[in-house]
Short mmCIF file of C-alpha atoms and ligand atoms in Angstrom, two decimals:
data_model
loop_
_atom_site.label_atom_id
_atom_site.label_comp_id
_atom_site.label_asym_id
_atom_site.label_seq_id
_atom_site.Cartn_x
_atom_site.Cartn_y
_atom_site.Cartn_z
CA UNK A 1 22.72 -22.70 7.41
CA UNK A 2 21.00 -22.90 10.83
CA UNK A 3 20.32 -19.78 12.79
CA UNK A 4 22.82 -21.36 15.71
CA UNK A 5 25.59 -21.52 13.03
CA UNK A 6 25.21 -18.15 11.71
CA UNK A 7 24.42 -15.86 14.77
CA UNK A 8 27.37 -13.54 15.58
CA UNK A 9 29.11 -14.52 12.14
CA UNK A 10 29.26 -12.45 9.21
CA UNK A 11 26.92 -14.14 6.58
CA UNK A 12 27.91 -14.53 2.78
CA UNK A 13 24.75 -14.37 0.65
CA UNK A 14 23.51 -13.06 -2.54
CA UNK A 15 22.27 -9.32 -2.82
CA UNK A 16 21.27 -7.32 -5.82
CA UNK A 17 23.64 -4.26 -5.80
CA UNK A 18 22.66 -1.06 -7.63
CA UNK A 19 26.47 0.28 -8.63
CA UNK A 20 25.35 3.09 -10.60
CA UNK A 21 22.11 5.39 -11.15
CA UNK A 22 19.64 3.56 -13.65
CA UNK A 23 21.96 0.78 -14.67
CA UNK A 24 20.73 -2.84 -14.12
CA UNK A 25 21.20 -4.47 -10.55
CA UNK A 26 24.00 -7.15 -10.37
CA UNK A 27 23.59 -10.15 -8.31
CA UNK A 28 26.84 -10.04 -6.23
CA UNK A 29 28.02 -12.19 -3.02
CA UNK A 30 28.09 -9.79 -0.18
CA UNK A 31 29.15 -9.95 3.56
CA UNK A 32 26.41 -9.22 5.93
CA UNK A 33 27.74 -8.40 9.48
CA UNK A 34 26.06 -9.51 12.38
CA UNK A 35 23.38 -7.12 14.27
CA UNK A 36 24.64 -4.38 16.69
CA UNK A 37 22.87 -3.26 19.56
CA UNK A 38 19.11 -2.97 18.93
CA UNK A 39 19.58 -4.45 15.41
CA UNK A 40 18.22 -7.52 14.02
CA UNK A 41 19.33 -9.78 11.04
CA UNK A 42 16.55 -10.84 8.68
CA UNK A 43 16.42 -13.56 6.14
CA UNK A 44 14.38 -11.98 3.51
CA UNK A 45 12.16 -14.53 1.78
CA UNK A 46 10.09 -12.38 -0.67
CA UNK A 47 10.15 -8.83 -1.54
CA UNK A 48 8.57 -6.55 -4.15
CA UNK A 49 9.12 -3.31 -5.93
CA UNK A 50 7.62 -0.15 -5.03
CA UNK A 51 7.82 3.01 -7.10
CA UNK A 52 10.05 4.61 -4.45
CA UNK A 53 12.83 2.22 -5.12
CA UNK A 54 12.86 2.94 -8.71
CA UNK A 55 13.04 6.95 -8.05
CA UNK A 56 16.35 6.55 -5.97
CA UNK A 57 17.89 4.05 -8.37
CA UNK A 58 17.20 6.39 -11.37
CA UNK A 59 18.41 9.20 -9.01
CA UNK A 60 17.03 11.76 -11.56
CA UNK A 61 15.27 13.79 -9.15
CA UNK A 62 16.83 12.48 -5.84
CA UNK A 63 20.17 12.51 -4.30
CA UNK A 64 22.28 9.73 -5.75
CA UNK A 65 23.93 7.29 -3.24
CA UNK A 66 25.60 4.46 -4.67
CA UNK A 67 26.68 1.48 -4.41
CA UNK A 68 23.38 0.70 -2.65
CA UNK A 69 21.02 -2.12 -2.03
CA UNK A 70 17.42 -1.21 -2.57
CA UNK A 71 14.29 -2.69 -1.46
CA UNK A 72 11.77 -1.91 1.40
CA UNK A 73 8.66 -3.95 0.75
CA UNK A 74 9.40 -7.33 1.89
CA UNK A 75 8.66 -10.37 4.33
CA UNK A 76 11.24 -12.37 6.03
CA UNK A 77 12.37 -14.30 9.33
CA UNK A 78 14.58 -13.07 12.08
CA UNK A 79 17.95 -14.83 11.93
CA UNK A 80 19.56 -13.36 15.02
CA UNK A 81 19.34 -10.16 17.14
CA UNK A 82 21.67 -8.02 18.73
CA UNK A 83 22.32 -6.77 22.03
CA UNK A 84 19.34 -5.27 23.92
CA UNK A 85 16.70 -6.73 21.59
CA UNK A 86 13.97 -8.35 23.58
CA UNK A 87 10.59 -8.41 21.75
CA UNK A 88 12.00 -10.10 18.59
CA UNK A 89 13.89 -13.55 18.58
CA UNK A 90 15.07 -15.83 15.86
CA UNK A 91 12.23 -17.60 13.78
CA UNK A 92 9.81 -14.69 14.34
CA UNK A 93 7.81 -13.59 11.02
CA UNK A 94 8.42 -10.10 10.26
CA UNK A 95 8.05 -7.15 7.88
CA UNK A 96 10.44 -4.61 7.68
CA UNK A 97 9.33 -1.01 7.18
CA UNK A 98 10.75 2.07 5.71
CA UNK A 99 9.71 4.27 8.55
CA UNK A 100 9.94 3.05 11.99
CA UNK A 101 8.74 3.18 15.64
CA UNK A 102 11.04 3.52 18.63
CA UNK A 103 8.21 3.55 20.97
CA UNK A 104 9.61 6.31 23.21
CA UNK A 105 9.40 9.62 21.31
CA UNK A 106 6.94 12.48 21.13
CA UNK A 107 5.52 11.10 17.83
CA UNK A 108 5.27 7.44 18.82
CA UNK A 109 3.55 8.55 22.09
CA UNK A 110 1.01 10.69 20.13
CA UNK A 111 -2.01 8.98 18.68
CA UNK A 112 -1.88 11.35 15.86
CA UNK A 113 1.51 10.78 14.26
CA UNK A 114 3.81 8.13 13.05
CA UNK A 115 6.47 10.41 12.35
CA UNK A 116 9.07 8.55 14.98
CA UNK A 117 11.89 11.33 15.83
CA UNK A 118 14.66 8.55 15.70
CA UNK A 119 13.34 6.24 13.07
CA UNK A 120 11.30 8.40 10.47
CA UNK A 121 12.10 7.74 6.77
CA UNK A 122 15.45 9.15 5.67
CA UNK A 123 16.17 8.35 1.94
CA UNK A 124 19.64 9.98 2.06
CA UNK A 125 21.02 7.94 4.85
CA UNK A 126 22.84 4.83 3.77
CA UNK A 127 24.28 3.74 6.92
CA UNK A 128 23.20 2.60 10.32
CA UNK A 129 22.08 4.76 13.09
CA UNK A 130 24.20 3.28 15.89
CA UNK A 131 27.51 3.46 14.46
CA UNK A 132 27.10 5.33 11.17
CA UNK A 133 28.71 2.33 9.30
CA UNK A 134 26.96 -0.13 6.72
CA UNK A 135 26.37 -3.71 7.41
CA UNK A 136 26.70 -4.64 4.07
CA UNK A 137 30.44 -5.07 2.19
CA UNK A 138 31.91 -6.60 -0.93
CA UNK A 139 35.53 -7.37 -0.29
CA UNK A 140 35.79 -4.93 2.65
CA UNK A 141 33.97 -2.04 0.24
CA UNK A 142 31.05 -0.68 2.10
CA UNK A 143 27.68 -1.12 0.16
CA UNK A 144 24.94 1.65 1.51
CA UNK A 145 21.68 0.77 2.92
CA UNK A 146 18.18 2.15 1.52
CA UNK A 147 15.52 3.54 4.35
CA UNK A 148 16.86 1.29 6.80
CA UNK A 149 15.60 -2.04 5.18
CA UNK A 150 17.71 -3.05 2.08
CA UNK A 151 15.61 -6.08 1.06
CA UNK A 152 17.08 -6.88 -2.27
CA UNK A 153 19.29 -9.25 -0.36
CA UNK A 154 18.85 -12.48 1.02
CA UNK A 155 20.01 -11.08 4.70
CA UNK A 156 19.83 -7.75 5.70
CA UNK A 157 20.13 -5.89 9.03
CA UNK A 158 17.58 -3.39 10.38
CA UNK A 159 16.86 -1.59 13.43
CA UNK A 160 14.57 -3.42 15.92
CA UNK A 161 12.08 -0.34 15.56
CA UNK A 162 11.80 -0.82 11.86
CA UNK A 163 10.45 -4.44 12.16
CA UNK A 164 7.06 -5.48 12.65
CA UNK A 165 6.48 -8.82 14.19
CA UNK A 166 3.32 -10.61 12.09
CA UNK A 167 1.19 -13.75 12.50
CA UNK A 168 3.57 -16.76 11.63
CA UNK A 169 0.46 -18.02 9.79
CA UNK A 170 0.35 -15.32 7.30
CA UNK A 171 1.79 -16.22 3.87
CA UNK A 172 4.80 -14.10 3.30
CA UNK A 173 4.71 -14.09 -0.54
CA UNK A 174 1.32 -12.32 -0.14
CA UNK A 175 1.66 -9.97 2.94
CA UNK A 176 5.03 -8.71 1.94
CA UNK A 177 3.06 -6.15 0.13
CA UNK A 178 1.77 -4.83 3.10
CA UNK A 179 5.11 -3.52 4.14
CA UNK A 180 4.52 -0.55 1.92
CA UNK A 181 2.29 -0.04 -0.78
CA UNK A 182 -0.86 -1.49 0.17
CA UNK A 183 -0.86 -0.39 3.75
CA UNK A 184 -0.10 3.08 2.48
CA UNK A 185 -2.90 3.29 0.47
CA UNK A 186 -5.25 1.77 2.89
CA UNK A 187 -4.13 4.05 5.47
CA UNK A 188 -4.24 7.03 3.43
CA UNK A 189 -8.05 6.48 2.78
CA UNK A 190 -8.97 5.26 6.49
CA UNK A 191 -6.74 7.24 8.55
CA UNK A 192 -6.13 10.44 6.53
CA UNK A 193 -8.70 11.05 3.99
CA UNK A 194 -11.51 9.46 5.99
CA UNK A 195 -14.15 9.84 3.22
CA UNK A 196 -17.62 10.21 4.78
CA UNK A 197 -20.84 8.76 3.96
CA UNK A 198 -21.88 9.75 0.15
CA UNK A 199 -18.50 11.21 -0.62
CA UNK A 200 -17.07 11.41 -3.97
CA UNK A 201 -13.36 10.59 -4.01
CA UNK A 202 -10.74 11.13 -6.87
CA UNK A 203 -7.57 8.94 -6.81
CA UNK A 204 -4.75 10.34 -8.94
CA UNK A 205 -2.16 7.46 -10.05
CA UNK A 206 -3.90 3.77 -10.04
CA UNK A 207 -0.73 1.85 -9.14
CA UNK A 208 -0.78 -0.57 -6.01
CA UNK A 209 -0.84 2.63 -3.76
CA UNK A 210 -4.02 4.14 -5.44
CA UNK A 211 -5.83 0.95 -5.99
CA UNK A 212 -5.52 0.29 -2.34
CA UNK A 213 -7.02 3.92 -1.64
CA UNK A 214 -9.82 2.76 -3.52
CA UNK A 215 -10.70 -0.30 -1.59
CA UNK A 216 -11.74 0.98 1.73
CA UNK A 217 -13.37 4.20 -0.18
CA UNK A 218 -15.56 1.80 -2.25
CA UNK A 219 -16.74 -0.49 0.80
CA UNK A 220 -17.17 2.72 2.90
CA UNK A 221 -19.11 4.40 -0.17
CA UNK A 222 -21.22 1.16 -1.22
CA UNK A 223 -22.71 0.77 2.23
CA UNK A 224 -23.60 4.47 2.43
CA UNK A 225 -25.85 4.16 -0.75
CA UNK A 226 -28.05 1.47 0.83
CA UNK A 227 -28.14 3.19 4.26
CA UNK A 228 -30.18 5.81 2.53
CA UNK A 229 -33.17 3.52 1.78
CA UNK A 230 -33.42 1.66 5.12
CA UNK A 231 -34.63 2.61 8.69
CA UNK A 232 -31.78 3.96 11.07
CA UNK A 233 -31.97 0.98 13.27
CA UNK A 234 -30.88 -1.23 10.49
CA UNK A 235 -27.79 0.63 9.89
CA UNK A 236 -26.92 -0.07 13.37
CA UNK A 237 -27.58 -3.76 13.02
CA UNK A 238 -25.82 -3.87 9.79
CA UNK A 239 -22.81 -2.73 11.58
CA UNK A 240 -22.91 -5.39 14.38
CA UNK A 241 -20.54 -8.38 14.71
CA UNK A 242 -23.49 -10.79 14.21
CA UNK A 243 -24.50 -9.13 11.02
CA UNK A 244 -21.33 -8.93 9.57
CA UNK A 245 -19.83 -12.31 10.43
CA UNK A 246 -22.80 -14.56 10.84
CA UNK A 247 -26.02 -13.45 9.02
CA UNK A 248 -24.47 -11.73 6.24
CA UNK A 249 -22.63 -14.81 5.22
CA UNK A 250 -25.66 -17.13 5.69
CA UNK A 251 -28.26 -14.87 3.99
CA UNK A 252 -25.69 -13.86 1.39
CA UNK A 253 -25.11 -17.51 0.63
CA UNK A 254 -28.85 -18.16 0.56
CA UNK A 255 -29.45 -15.42 -1.97
CA UNK A 256 -26.76 -16.58 -4.24
CA UNK A 257 -28.20 -20.11 -4.15
CA UNK A 258 -31.72 -18.91 -4.71
CA UNK A 259 -30.81 -16.83 -7.51
CA UNK A 260 -28.47 -19.10 -9.56
CA UNK A 261 -28.86 -22.49 -10.54
CA UNK A 262 -25.38 -23.58 -9.61
CA UNK A 263 -24.58 -24.75 -6.16
CA UNK A 264 -23.44 -21.48 -4.58
CA UNK A 265 -23.92 -21.97 -1.10
CA UNK A 266 -20.32 -22.31 -0.29
CA UNK A 267 -18.46 -21.17 2.79
CA UNK A 268 -16.00 -19.39 0.48
CA UNK A 269 -18.38 -17.32 -1.57
CA UNK A 270 -20.27 -16.21 1.77
CA UNK A 271 -17.10 -15.14 3.12
CA UNK A 272 -16.34 -13.09 0.19
CA UNK A 273 -19.77 -11.56 0.49
CA UNK A 274 -19.02 -10.78 4.14
CA UNK A 275 -15.79 -9.38 3.13
CA UNK A 276 -16.65 -7.03 0.40
CA UNK A 277 -18.91 -4.54 2.11
CA UNK A 278 -21.56 -6.88 4.14
CA UNK A 279 -25.00 -5.59 3.48
CA UNK A 280 -24.50 -3.85 0.49
CA UNK A 281 -23.15 -6.95 -1.49
CA UNK A 282 -25.94 -9.08 -1.17
CA UNK A 283 -28.73 -6.19 -1.46
CA UNK A 284 -26.99 -5.51 -4.81
CA UNK A 285 -27.61 -9.02 -5.90
CA UNK A 286 -31.32 -7.80 -5.91
CA UNK A 287 -30.50 -4.72 -7.96
CA UNK A 288 -28.24 -6.88 -10.27
CA UNK A 289 -29.24 -10.28 -10.37
CA UNK A 290 -26.83 -10.81 -13.32
CA UNK A 291 -23.90 -10.15 -11.58
CA UNK A 292 -22.99 -13.74 -10.73
CA UNK A 293 -19.18 -13.42 -11.50
CA UNK A 294 -18.01 -13.06 -7.71
CA UNK A 295 -14.79 -11.28 -8.79
CA UNK A 296 -16.75 -8.35 -9.68
CA UNK A 297 -18.70 -7.85 -6.37
CA UNK A 298 -16.62 -4.66 -5.56
CA UNK A 299 -17.20 -3.01 -8.63
CA UNK A 300 -21.10 -4.14 -8.77
CA UNK A 301 -21.40 -2.62 -5.36
CA UNK A 302 -19.57 0.82 -6.30
CA UNK A 303 -21.64 0.80 -9.53
CA UNK A 304 -24.63 0.47 -7.41
CA UNK A 305 -23.74 3.09 -4.85
CA UNK A 306 -23.37 5.42 -8.05
CA UNK A 307 -26.80 4.44 -9.52
CA UNK A 308 -28.28 5.05 -6.24
CA UNK A 309 -26.98 8.47 -6.68
CA UNK A 310 -24.78 8.31 -3.73
CA UNK A 311 -21.14 8.11 -4.43
CA UNK A 312 -18.19 7.82 -6.95
CA UNK A 313 -14.71 6.85 -6.98
CA UNK A 314 -12.96 8.75 -9.90
CA UNK A 315 -9.77 7.28 -11.06
CA UNK A 316 -7.06 9.72 -12.65
CA UNK A 317 -4.26 8.18 -14.65
CA UNK A 318 -2.14 8.99 -17.77
CA UNK A 319 -1.85 5.29 -18.40
CA UNK A 320 -5.27 4.15 -19.95
CA UNK A 321 -4.32 0.25 -19.23
CA UNK A 322 -4.98 0.97 -15.70
CA UNK A 323 -8.64 1.74 -16.03
CA UNK A 324 -9.67 -1.78 -16.70
CA UNK A 325 -7.75 -3.07 -13.68
CA UNK A 326 -8.93 -0.28 -11.40
CA UNK A 327 -12.46 -1.42 -11.93
CA UNK A 328 -11.82 -4.64 -9.93
CA UNK A 329 -10.76 -2.31 -6.90
CA UNK A 330 -13.94 -0.27 -7.08
CA UNK A 331 -13.28 2.83 -9.25
CA UNK A 332 -16.35 3.80 -11.07
CA UNK A 333 -15.30 6.47 -13.63
CA UNK A 334 -11.89 7.39 -15.10
CA UNK A 335 -10.40 10.47 -16.63
CA UNK A 336 -7.00 10.35 -18.56
CA UNK A 337 -5.73 14.11 -18.39
CA UNK A 338 -4.30 13.69 -22.03
CA UNK A 339 -7.73 13.26 -23.24
CA UNK A 340 -8.51 16.77 -22.26
CA UNK A 341 -7.21 20.32 -23.28
CA UNK A 342 -7.93 21.88 -19.68
CA UNK A 343 -6.50 21.00 -16.59
CA UNK A 344 -7.77 18.00 -14.84
CA UNK A 345 -8.73 19.81 -11.93
CA UNK A 346 -11.28 21.72 -13.96
CA UNK A 347 -12.45 18.49 -15.68
CA UNK A 348 -13.00 16.89 -12.29
CA UNK A 349 -14.84 19.94 -11.12
CA UNK A 350 -17.13 19.94 -13.94
CA UNK A 351 -17.91 16.37 -13.48
CA UNK A 352 -18.82 16.76 -9.90
CA UNK A 353 -20.65 19.99 -9.66
CA UNK A 354 -17.73 22.03 -8.13
CA UNK A 355 -15.10 19.44 -6.83
CA UNK A 356 -14.68 16.32 -5.34
CA UNK A 357 -14.96 15.66 -1.45
CA UNK A 358 -11.67 13.83 -1.17
CA UNK A 359 -8.65 13.37 -3.19
CA UNK A 360 -5.60 11.32 -2.72
CA UNK A 361 -2.72 11.65 -4.93
CA UNK A 362 -0.39 8.47 -5.48
CA UNK A 363 1.81 9.54 -8.38
CA UNK A 364 4.91 11.43 -7.08
CA UNK A 365 4.50 13.80 -9.97
CA UNK A 366 4.09 17.42 -8.71
CA UNK A 367 1.52 18.70 -11.25
CA UNK A 368 -0.74 15.90 -10.03
CA UNK A 369 -0.28 17.13 -6.52
CA UNK A 370 -1.40 20.36 -7.32
CA UNK A 371 -4.31 19.21 -9.41
CA UNK A 372 -5.23 16.73 -6.58
CA UNK A 373 -5.72 19.86 -4.22
CA UNK A 374 -7.19 22.05 -6.78
CA UNK A 375 -10.01 19.56 -7.75
CA UNK A 376 -11.28 19.25 -3.95
CA UNK A 377 -14.47 20.99 -3.10
CA UNK A 378 -14.19 24.42 -1.38
CA UNK A 379 -15.77 24.17 2.17
CA UNK A 380 -15.10 20.93 2.99
CA UNK A 381 -12.51 19.25 0.41
CA UNK A 382 -9.48 17.29 1.75
CA UNK A 383 -6.64 16.14 -0.44
CA UNK A 384 -4.07 13.89 0.67
CA UNK A 385 -0.65 13.71 -0.91
CA UNK A 386 0.98 10.29 -0.97
CA UNK A 387 3.44 10.24 -3.73
CA UNK A 388 7.32 10.82 -3.03
CA UNK A 389 8.14 14.28 -4.98
CA UNK A 390 11.52 14.82 -6.49
CA UNK A 391 14.07 16.58 -4.25
CA UNK A 392 13.71 20.05 -5.84
CA UNK A 393 10.06 20.11 -6.19
CA UNK A 394 7.79 23.16 -5.06
CA UNK A 395 4.00 23.06 -4.54
CA UNK A 396 2.60 26.09 -6.21
CA UNK A 397 -1.03 27.02 -5.66
CA UNK A 398 -3.03 30.13 -4.98
CA UNK A 399 -3.36 30.92 -1.12
CA UNK A 400 -7.10 31.82 -1.81
CA UNK A 401 -7.81 27.98 -2.31
CA UNK A 402 -6.98 27.58 1.27
CA UNK A 403 -8.91 30.62 2.48
CA UNK A 404 -11.80 28.89 0.75
CA UNK A 405 -11.72 26.12 3.31
CA UNK A 406 -9.74 23.25 1.33
CA UNK A 407 -7.32 21.12 3.48
CA UNK A 408 -4.36 19.70 2.19
CA UNK A 409 -2.55 16.72 4.05
CA UNK A 410 0.28 14.25 3.54
CA UNK A 411 1.15 10.96 4.85
CA UNK A 412 3.87 8.34 4.80
CA UNK A 413 2.79 4.92 5.53
CA UNK A 414 -0.82 5.83 5.69
CA UNK A 415 -0.27 7.09 9.15
CA UNK A 416 0.23 3.69 10.48
CA UNK A 417 2.79 2.97 13.13
CA UNK A 418 4.52 0.13 11.80
CA UNK A 419 5.37 -1.95 14.83
CA UNK A 420 1.77 -1.20 16.76
CA UNK A 421 -0.50 -1.09 13.58
CA UNK A 422 0.86 -3.33 10.83
CA UNK A 423 0.05 -6.62 12.66
CA UNK A 424 -3.57 -5.77 12.54
CA UNK A 425 -3.65 -4.99 8.73
CA UNK A 426 -2.03 -8.37 8.37
CA UNK A 427 -5.03 -9.86 10.35
CA UNK A 428 -7.49 -8.03 8.00
CA UNK A 429 -5.70 -10.30 5.40
CA UNK A 430 -6.15 -13.42 7.33
CA UNK A 431 -9.73 -12.46 8.38
CA UNK A 432 -10.27 -12.06 4.55
CA UNK A 433 -11.28 -8.51 4.74
CA UNK A 434 -8.73 -7.45 2.65
CA UNK A 435 -7.55 -9.31 -0.74
CA UNK A 436 -3.99 -9.03 -1.42
CA UNK A 437 -3.85 -11.59 -4.40
CA UNK A 438 -5.28 -9.28 -6.93
CA UNK A 439 -2.42 -6.82 -6.51
CA UNK A 440 -0.11 -9.42 -7.16
CA UNK A 441 0.30 -9.63 -11.07
CA UNK A 442 3.86 -10.93 -11.54
CA UNK A 443 6.19 -12.98 -9.95
CA UNK A 444 10.05 -13.38 -10.85
CA UNK A 445 13.29 -15.37 -9.37
CA UNK A 446 15.84 -13.08 -7.66
CA UNK A 447 18.31 -13.48 -10.47
CA UNK A 448 15.44 -12.05 -12.52
CA UNK A 449 14.86 -8.94 -10.46
CA UNK A 450 15.67 -6.33 -13.21
CA UNK A 451 12.44 -7.75 -14.81
CA UNK A 452 10.33 -6.33 -11.95
CA UNK A 453 12.00 -2.77 -12.83
CA UNK A 454 11.01 -3.24 -16.59
CA UNK A 455 7.51 -4.03 -15.62
CA UNK A 456 7.06 -0.93 -13.15
CA UNK A 457 8.77 1.25 -16.01
CA UNK A 458 6.39 0.05 -18.69
CA UNK A 459 3.52 0.54 -16.35
CA UNK A 460 2.65 -3.16 -16.84
CA UNK A 461 0.72 -5.24 -13.85
CA UNK A 462 0.58 -3.84 -10.10
CA UNK A 463 2.89 -5.62 -7.81
CA UNK A 464 5.69 -8.16 -8.83
CA UNK A 465 6.62 -10.48 -6.08
CA UNK A 466 10.65 -11.44 -6.14
CA UNK A 467 11.35 -14.84 -4.79
CA UNK A 468 14.58 -14.84 -2.98
CA UNK A 469 15.37 -18.61 -3.02
CA UNK A 470 14.47 -18.95 -6.74
P1 NAD B 1 3.09 2.95 -9.79
O1 NAD B 1 4.15 3.31 -10.54
O2 NAD B 1 2.73 1.47 -9.64
O3 NAD B 1 1.83 3.82 -9.93
C1 NAD B 1 1.62 5.29 -10.13
C2 NAD B 1 0.90 5.64 -11.09
O4 NAD B 1 0.66 6.90 -11.29
C3 NAD B 1 0.97 5.02 -12.36
O5 NAD B 1 -0.19 4.18 -13.05
C4 NAD B 1 1.29 6.09 -13.58
O6 NAD B 1 0.91 5.94 -14.68
C5 NAD B 1 0.30 7.07 -12.63
N1 NAD B 1 0.95 8.53 -13.07
C6 NAD B 1 2.17 9.12 -12.97
N2 NAD B 1 2.06 10.39 -13.22
C7 NAD B 1 0.86 10.63 -13.23
C8 NAD B 1 0.28 12.07 -13.47
N3 NAD B 1 0.86 13.13 -13.60
N4 NAD B 1 -1.15 12.18 -13.50
C9 NAD B 1 -1.88 10.85 -13.20
N5 NAD B 1 -1.33 9.71 -13.08
C10 NAD B 1 -0.01 9.59 -13.05
O7 NAD B 1 3.73 3.46 -8.27
P2 NAD B 1 3.17 2.99 -6.78
O8 NAD B 1 4.39 1.98 -6.43
O9 NAD B 1 1.67 2.68 -6.62
O10 NAD B 1 3.72 4.41 -5.81
C11 NAD B 1 2.81 5.64 -6.09
C12 NAD B 1 3.64 6.68 -5.40
O11 NAD B 1 3.43 6.58 -4.06
C13 NAD B 1 5.02 6.80 -5.72
O12 NAD B 1 5.19 8.14 -5.82
C14 NAD B 1 5.73 6.01 -4.52
O13 NAD B 1 6.91 6.92 -4.53
C15 NAD B 1 4.68 6.92 -3.65
N6 NAD B 1 4.75 6.02 -2.29
C16 NAD B 1 4.63 6.84 -1.10
C17 NAD B 1 4.55 6.20 -0.05
C18 NAD B 1 4.37 7.00 1.32
O14 NAD B 1 4.46 6.57 2.51
N7 NAD B 1 3.85 8.30 1.10
C19 NAD B 1 4.45 4.66 0.30
C20 NAD B 1 4.77 4.06 -1.01
C21 NAD B 1 4.60 4.71 -2.09
ZN1 ZN B 2 7.44 2.02 -0.95
ZN1 ZN B 3 9.85 7.29 18.03
#
């Protein structure tokens, strides 16, 4: 179907409809109405499953709203645009986002907030904002939307403010995972927790979101350990564009070729060195000459930081299978709360001489949220909540923990503004500063979408890409 033939028309296509809470999705033929004013209709090419979809599909602790089309982590192409849409056109490559950016409200104009007055996440609304109606139907029966994206459909309609236009050269089957989980974890670390030099960080929940928290933490912390051993001027030099982009690559490649008998002076490998924390990566090749396995540079770097007495990244998860995986993302130590007969916050406090400097909670479990707060050090500790809680959860802790100068924060989408900031996160992937491939552990055809739910419920793998055209 060409864009000309479908613009302004109802499109009939396949969608995975959730008819009832917790029951397998059913692939149905749905009608997708044309976009209204300030809306766009998207052809979704790839989508993935985030745990937030699963909570609202299970509807155990959330408001049930069915029949509904879930899905909010996806990549696609604009098929047609509604009245008043000027900055998107058919053919643009886009990522829909569950929380939008109108561009005009106090939040959108503030540097500190991404909580747009008009388009901030609303998990209980199942209709479009402009007319309170759905754009999906089956034989005239409305099917509800989810967080303004509903990407488990070959075509979907979204408000223009919930759609980020990205570099068309970016592979949508990879960058689709930036439309929720990975950007959320990255932003939670870089924009909210902001671990400082030498910090110890605890990450609760080692799924895609938690592992994405780990990446900037490990790079930031790794660099720190080396900085302790070099003159200050060198620190400045290491941050320069020249160092990161030219010298680091050439010198790193040289060291590799010098140390290994294999023909290692290879541009891709040099780039890996650049992207994985620059200076520390190749310095660690002096410290750890056996570490020729390039896939392990991040853990080598984090481990090197730990040996240097600088920094630690402690992963906390109930699923022990996560721990091996998390090493690839820079985690240096692991705690399974089930292995201890005291609260995990006490275990962490003992391990860290009083508490961690930063903690980031990525589980959605209220007890883990309280532990994530109570495990930070008094005086300066900052805890960041990212997991989506149940509707009736209440956070209970003793107020003196706040008086003792701890800080508790929370964030949606890592404080990124979707339209303004997401394109630059995509560029991090394009520049090879951010590796997305290692988050993608499964791929399924759209007709097998329920398998993606099975993997997540079993705690298997990290992200599963659903191919809409397969
Ligand atoms: P996931 O299921 O892939 O990972 C969650 C991990 O947490 C699992 O490994 C699980 O074993 C672990 N876990 C669960 N309960 C735990 C507990 N009590 N203690 C320690 N570990 C525990 O999920 P995900 O897709 O990575 O999402 C993580 C959380 O982040 C979810 O709650 C999701 O809804 C939320 N989320 C929030 C935002 C946001 O903008 N704030 C965005 C995306 C996802
Ligand atoms: Zn999500
Ligand atoms: Zn706004």
